[in-house]
Short mmCIF file of C-alpha atoms in Angstrom, two decimals:
data_model
loop_
_atom_site.label_atom_id
_atom_site.label_comp_id
_atom_site.label_asym_id
_atom_site.label_seq_id
_atom_site.Cartn_x
_atom_site.Cartn_y
_atom_site.Cartn_z
CA VAL O 1 -33.23 74.03 -13.39
CA LYS O 2 -35.49 73.50 -9.91
CA ALA O 3 -36.02 69.83 -9.07
CA THR O 4 -38.03 68.59 -6.73
CA GLN O 5 -39.55 65.01 -4.49
CA GLU O 6 -42.48 64.43 -4.79
CA MET O 7 -43.59 60.61 -3.30
CA SER O 8 -46.35 59.61 -5.12
CA ALA O 9 -46.19 56.33 -7.47
CA PRO O 10 -49.18 53.95 -8.15
CA MET O 11 -46.97 51.01 -7.42
CA SER O 12 -44.25 50.31 -5.32
CA THR O 13 -41.18 47.94 -6.44
CA ALA O 14 -40.75 47.77 -3.14
CA ALA O 15 -42.60 44.40 -2.95
CA LEU O 16 -40.74 42.70 -6.40
CA GLY O 17 -37.89 42.70 -4.51
CA PRO O 18 -34.05 44.00 -6.00
CA PRO O 19 -32.29 42.38 -8.53
CA GLY O 20 -31.64 39.27 -8.46
CA ALA O 21 -34.16 38.47 -6.02
CA LYS O 22 -36.08 35.13 -6.65
CA SER O 23 -39.09 33.54 -5.29
CA GLY O 24 -40.79 30.62 -5.63
CA PRO O 25 -38.45 27.21 -5.19
CA ALA O 26 -35.57 27.84 -3.69
CA GLY O 27 -33.03 29.46 -6.71
CA ALA O 28 -35.73 29.92 -8.87
CA PRO O 29 -35.02 32.84 -10.42
CA ALA O 30 -37.93 35.64 -10.52
CA ALA O 31 -39.84 35.21 -13.53
CA GLY O 32 -43.15 36.03 -12.33
CA GLN O 33 -41.34 39.06 -11.26
CA GLU O 34 -40.52 40.11 -14.79
CA SER O 35 -43.42 39.48 -16.10
CA ALA O 36 -45.72 41.64 -13.83
CA LEU O 37 -42.95 44.38 -14.46
CA TRP O 38 -43.42 44.12 -18.33
CA ALA O 39 -46.75 43.93 -18.11
CA VAL O 40 -46.63 46.50 -16.14
CA LEU O 41 -45.28 48.38 -18.28
CA ALA O 42 -47.51 47.37 -21.42
CA SER O 43 -50.58 48.80 -19.81
CA ALA O 44 -49.73 51.85 -18.01
CA ALA O 45 -52.38 54.58 -18.02
CA ASP O 46 -50.94 57.05 -17.93
CA ALA O 47 -46.52 58.90 -16.91
CA ARG O 48 -46.41 57.78 -13.48
CA GLU O 49 -47.08 53.88 -13.47
CA TYR O 50 -45.02 53.83 -17.02
CA CYS O 51 -41.58 54.71 -15.01
CA GLN O 52 -42.69 53.30 -12.11
CA SER O 53 -42.38 50.33 -14.11
CA TRP O 54 -39.82 51.34 -16.78
CA LEU O 55 -37.37 52.00 -13.34
CA ALA O 56 -37.80 49.07 -11.46
CA ILE O 57 -37.07 47.32 -15.38
CA GLN O 58 -33.44 49.61 -15.93
CA CYS O 59 -32.83 48.78 -12.00
CA ARG O 60 -32.68 44.58 -12.52
CA LEU O 61 -31.21 45.10 -16.23
CA ILE O 62 -28.00 47.06 -14.72
CA PRO O 63 -26.43 45.43 -11.94
CA GLY O 64 -25.43 46.80 -8.50
CA VAL O 65 -27.91 49.94 -8.66
CA LEU O 66 -29.04 50.82 -5.79
CA GLY O 67 -31.83 53.48 -6.12
CA GLY O 68 -32.99 55.31 -8.53
CA VAL O 69 -35.50 57.93 -9.37
CA VAL O 70 -37.33 59.30 -12.65
CA LEU O 71 -37.15 63.20 -12.59
CA LEU O 72 -40.65 64.65 -15.36
CA ARG O 73 -41.77 68.37 -15.94
CA LEU O 74 -45.48 66.95 -16.27
CA PRO O 75 -47.74 69.41 -17.95
CA GLY O 76 -48.62 73.15 -16.44
CA ALA O 77 -45.87 72.34 -13.76
CA GLU O 78 -42.91 74.65 -13.38
CA SER O 79 -40.27 71.74 -11.97
CA TYR O 80 -39.27 68.83 -12.36
CA SER O 81 -40.77 66.19 -9.65
CA ALA O 82 -40.12 62.30 -9.64
CA VAL O 83 -42.63 60.36 -10.66
CA ALA O 84 -40.64 57.22 -9.89
CA VAL O 85 -38.99 55.88 -7.08
CA TRP O 86 -36.74 52.30 -6.79
CA PRO O 87 -36.67 49.94 -4.57
CA ASP O 88 -39.52 51.75 -2.25
CA VAL O 89 -41.22 54.83 -3.50
CA ARG O 90 -40.82 56.45 0.70
CA ARG O 91 -37.78 56.80 -0.05
CA ASP O 92 -36.23 60.08 0.36
CA MET O 93 -33.34 60.09 -2.96
CA SER O 94 -33.19 64.40 -2.59
CA TYR O 95 -28.91 63.77 -2.61
CA LEU O 96 -29.61 62.68 -6.10
CA THR O 97 -30.52 65.82 -7.48
CA PRO O 98 -27.25 67.99 -7.68
CA THR O 99 -26.33 64.78 -10.71
CA ALA O 100 -29.49 65.10 -11.86
CA GLN O 101 -29.09 69.29 -12.77
CA GLN O 102 -25.88 68.45 -13.78
CA ALA O 103 -27.83 66.03 -16.31
CA LEU O 104 -30.49 68.61 -17.14
CA MET O 105 -28.33 71.74 -17.22
CA GLU O 106 -25.77 69.84 -19.79
CA ARG O 107 -28.09 67.21 -21.76
CA ARG O 108 -25.66 64.41 -21.56
CA GLY O 109 -25.59 61.55 -19.58
CA VAL O 110 -23.52 62.04 -16.62
CA VAL O 111 -21.62 59.46 -13.81
CA ALA O 112 -20.51 61.34 -10.37
CA PRO O 113 -18.46 59.48 -8.02
CA ARG O 114 -20.50 60.28 -4.43
CA LYS O 115 -18.04 63.08 -2.76
CA ASP O 116 -18.39 62.63 0.36
CA ALA O 117 -17.58 58.98 0.61
CA PRO O 118 -14.91 58.58 3.52
CA ASP O 119 -13.17 55.73 0.56
CA PRO O 120 -13.11 56.99 -2.71
CA ALA O 121 -11.81 53.99 -4.02
CA THR O 122 -14.69 52.50 -2.65
CA ALA O 123 -17.63 54.78 -3.37
CA ASN O 124 -20.94 54.98 -4.88
CA THR O 125 -21.60 56.11 -8.12
CA TYR O 126 -24.41 58.17 -9.81
CA ILE O 127 -25.83 57.92 -13.19
CA GLY O 128 -27.90 60.80 -14.48
CA TYR O 129 -29.12 60.85 -17.92
CA PRO O 130 -31.50 63.07 -19.64
CA VAL O 131 -34.93 62.61 -21.14
CA GLU O 132 -35.92 64.21 -23.98
CA ALA O 133 -38.14 63.78 -26.65
CA VAL O 134 -39.64 65.75 -30.11
CA GLY O 135 -36.71 68.48 -29.15
CA VAL O 136 -38.47 69.18 -25.84
CA LEU O 137 -36.41 68.24 -22.92
CA HIS O 138 -38.90 65.92 -19.84
CA GLY O 139 -36.57 65.69 -17.54
CA VAL O 140 -33.83 63.32 -15.88
CA VAL O 141 -33.50 59.48 -15.18
CA VAL O 142 -30.65 59.06 -11.80
CA LEU O 143 -28.92 55.85 -10.57
CA ASP O 144 -26.74 55.30 -6.93
CA VAL O 145 -24.72 52.34 -8.06
CA ALA O 146 -22.53 50.11 -6.38
CA PRO O 147 -18.09 50.86 -6.99
CA ARG O 148 -17.42 49.06 -9.97
CA PRO O 149 -14.83 49.41 -12.73
CA GLU O 150 -14.97 52.43 -15.10
CA ALA O 151 -15.61 50.27 -17.81
CA ASP O 152 -18.56 49.15 -15.71
CA LEU O 153 -19.64 52.68 -15.62
CA GLN O 154 -19.24 53.43 -19.28
CA ALA O 155 -22.10 49.85 -19.38
CA SER O 156 -24.31 51.09 -17.27
CA LEU O 157 -24.22 54.46 -18.84
CA ARG O 158 -24.93 52.70 -22.53
CA GLN O 159 -27.69 50.71 -20.90
CA LEU O 160 -30.09 53.75 -19.37
CA HIS O 161 -29.34 55.45 -22.92
CA TRP O 162 -31.38 52.72 -24.59
CA GLY O 163 -33.07 52.26 -21.94
CA ALA O 164 -34.02 56.13 -22.30
CA ALA O 165 -35.60 55.77 -25.19
CA GLY O 166 -38.73 53.80 -23.71
CA LEU O 167 -39.83 56.99 -21.71
CA GLU O 168 -39.03 59.29 -25.35
CA LEU O 169 -41.42 56.58 -26.85
CA MET O 170 -44.18 56.73 -23.61
CA LEU O 171 -43.65 60.79 -23.78
CA CYS O 172 -44.03 61.07 -27.97
CA GLN O 173 -46.86 58.95 -27.35
CA GLN O 174 -48.48 61.66 -24.95
CA GLU O 175 -47.36 64.61 -27.17
CA VAL O 176 -49.48 63.10 -29.94
CA VAL O 177 -52.17 62.41 -28.19
CA ARG O 178 -52.72 66.58 -27.03
CA VAL O 179 -51.79 67.29 -30.11
CA GLY O 180 -54.49 65.16 -31.16
CA GLU O 181 -57.26 66.03 -28.61
CA THR O 182 -56.33 70.22 -29.48
CA ARG O 183 -57.00 69.59 -32.26
CA ASP O 184 -60.24 68.17 -32.16
CA ARG O 185 -61.44 70.92 -29.88
CA LEU O 186 -60.04 73.45 -32.93
CA GLN O 187 -61.91 71.41 -34.58
CA SER O 188 -65.47 71.49 -32.60
CA VAL O 189 -64.90 75.29 -32.21
CA LEU O 190 -64.72 75.81 -35.73
CA GLU O 191 -68.05 73.66 -36.30
CA VAL O 192 -69.79 75.79 -34.00
CA VAL O 193 -68.52 79.31 -35.49
CA ALA O 194 -69.53 78.48 -38.83
CA SER O 195 -73.38 77.43 -37.98
CA ALA O 196 -73.70 80.13 -36.05
CA ALA O 197 -72.50 82.41 -39.06
CA ALA O 198 -74.96 80.18 -41.16
CA HIS O 199 -77.22 80.69 -39.34
CA ASP O 200 -77.09 84.39 -39.06
CA ARG O 201 -76.97 84.74 -43.40
CA TYR O 202 -79.71 82.28 -42.90
CA ALA O 203 -81.81 85.00 -40.09
CA GLY O 204 -80.53 87.98 -42.35
CA ALA O 205 -81.68 86.93 -46.10
CA ALA O 206 -85.31 86.48 -44.07
CA THR O 207 -85.86 89.48 -43.30
#
């Protein structure tokens, strides 16, 4: 399993701030930011835009997320690449690659403590969850979360599990569109062939 990182994305969520960020009058919740994210999610024009907004929403729903990445294998690609990064698309998330690879290989959610932390008791934890649709493994989501009790880690993993349904739906919709386009192209080819065959029969009958 190869996972690479491409740092391009249509929308940087850095400007939207981390979970719990405030805007407007002092103490007012950032409701406008939340609404903007959901609006982008609903009207996303492609997978990158959708995943960037989806990731920002997940990182707000799960407390204490320090960073996150969505890796997908795009059509025609041989490896997985980053289509969304939070909180800043310019951030290097390559340190999450081992967790991404583990989740992809095992095709299940994984919880991996940071191994190089000076104090394991206060170490960050990496949570990875594979993204599958129509029986095909399309990618993986990995979050870097602040230290928390085991019960809270499992709650974060469950949220990621339910949240991944949004990515799966998007991928299923793309597959439906792809199949429809393939069917339309095939229909066009068949019509050309039928027309050519009819022309040949007419020409043969006329001679």
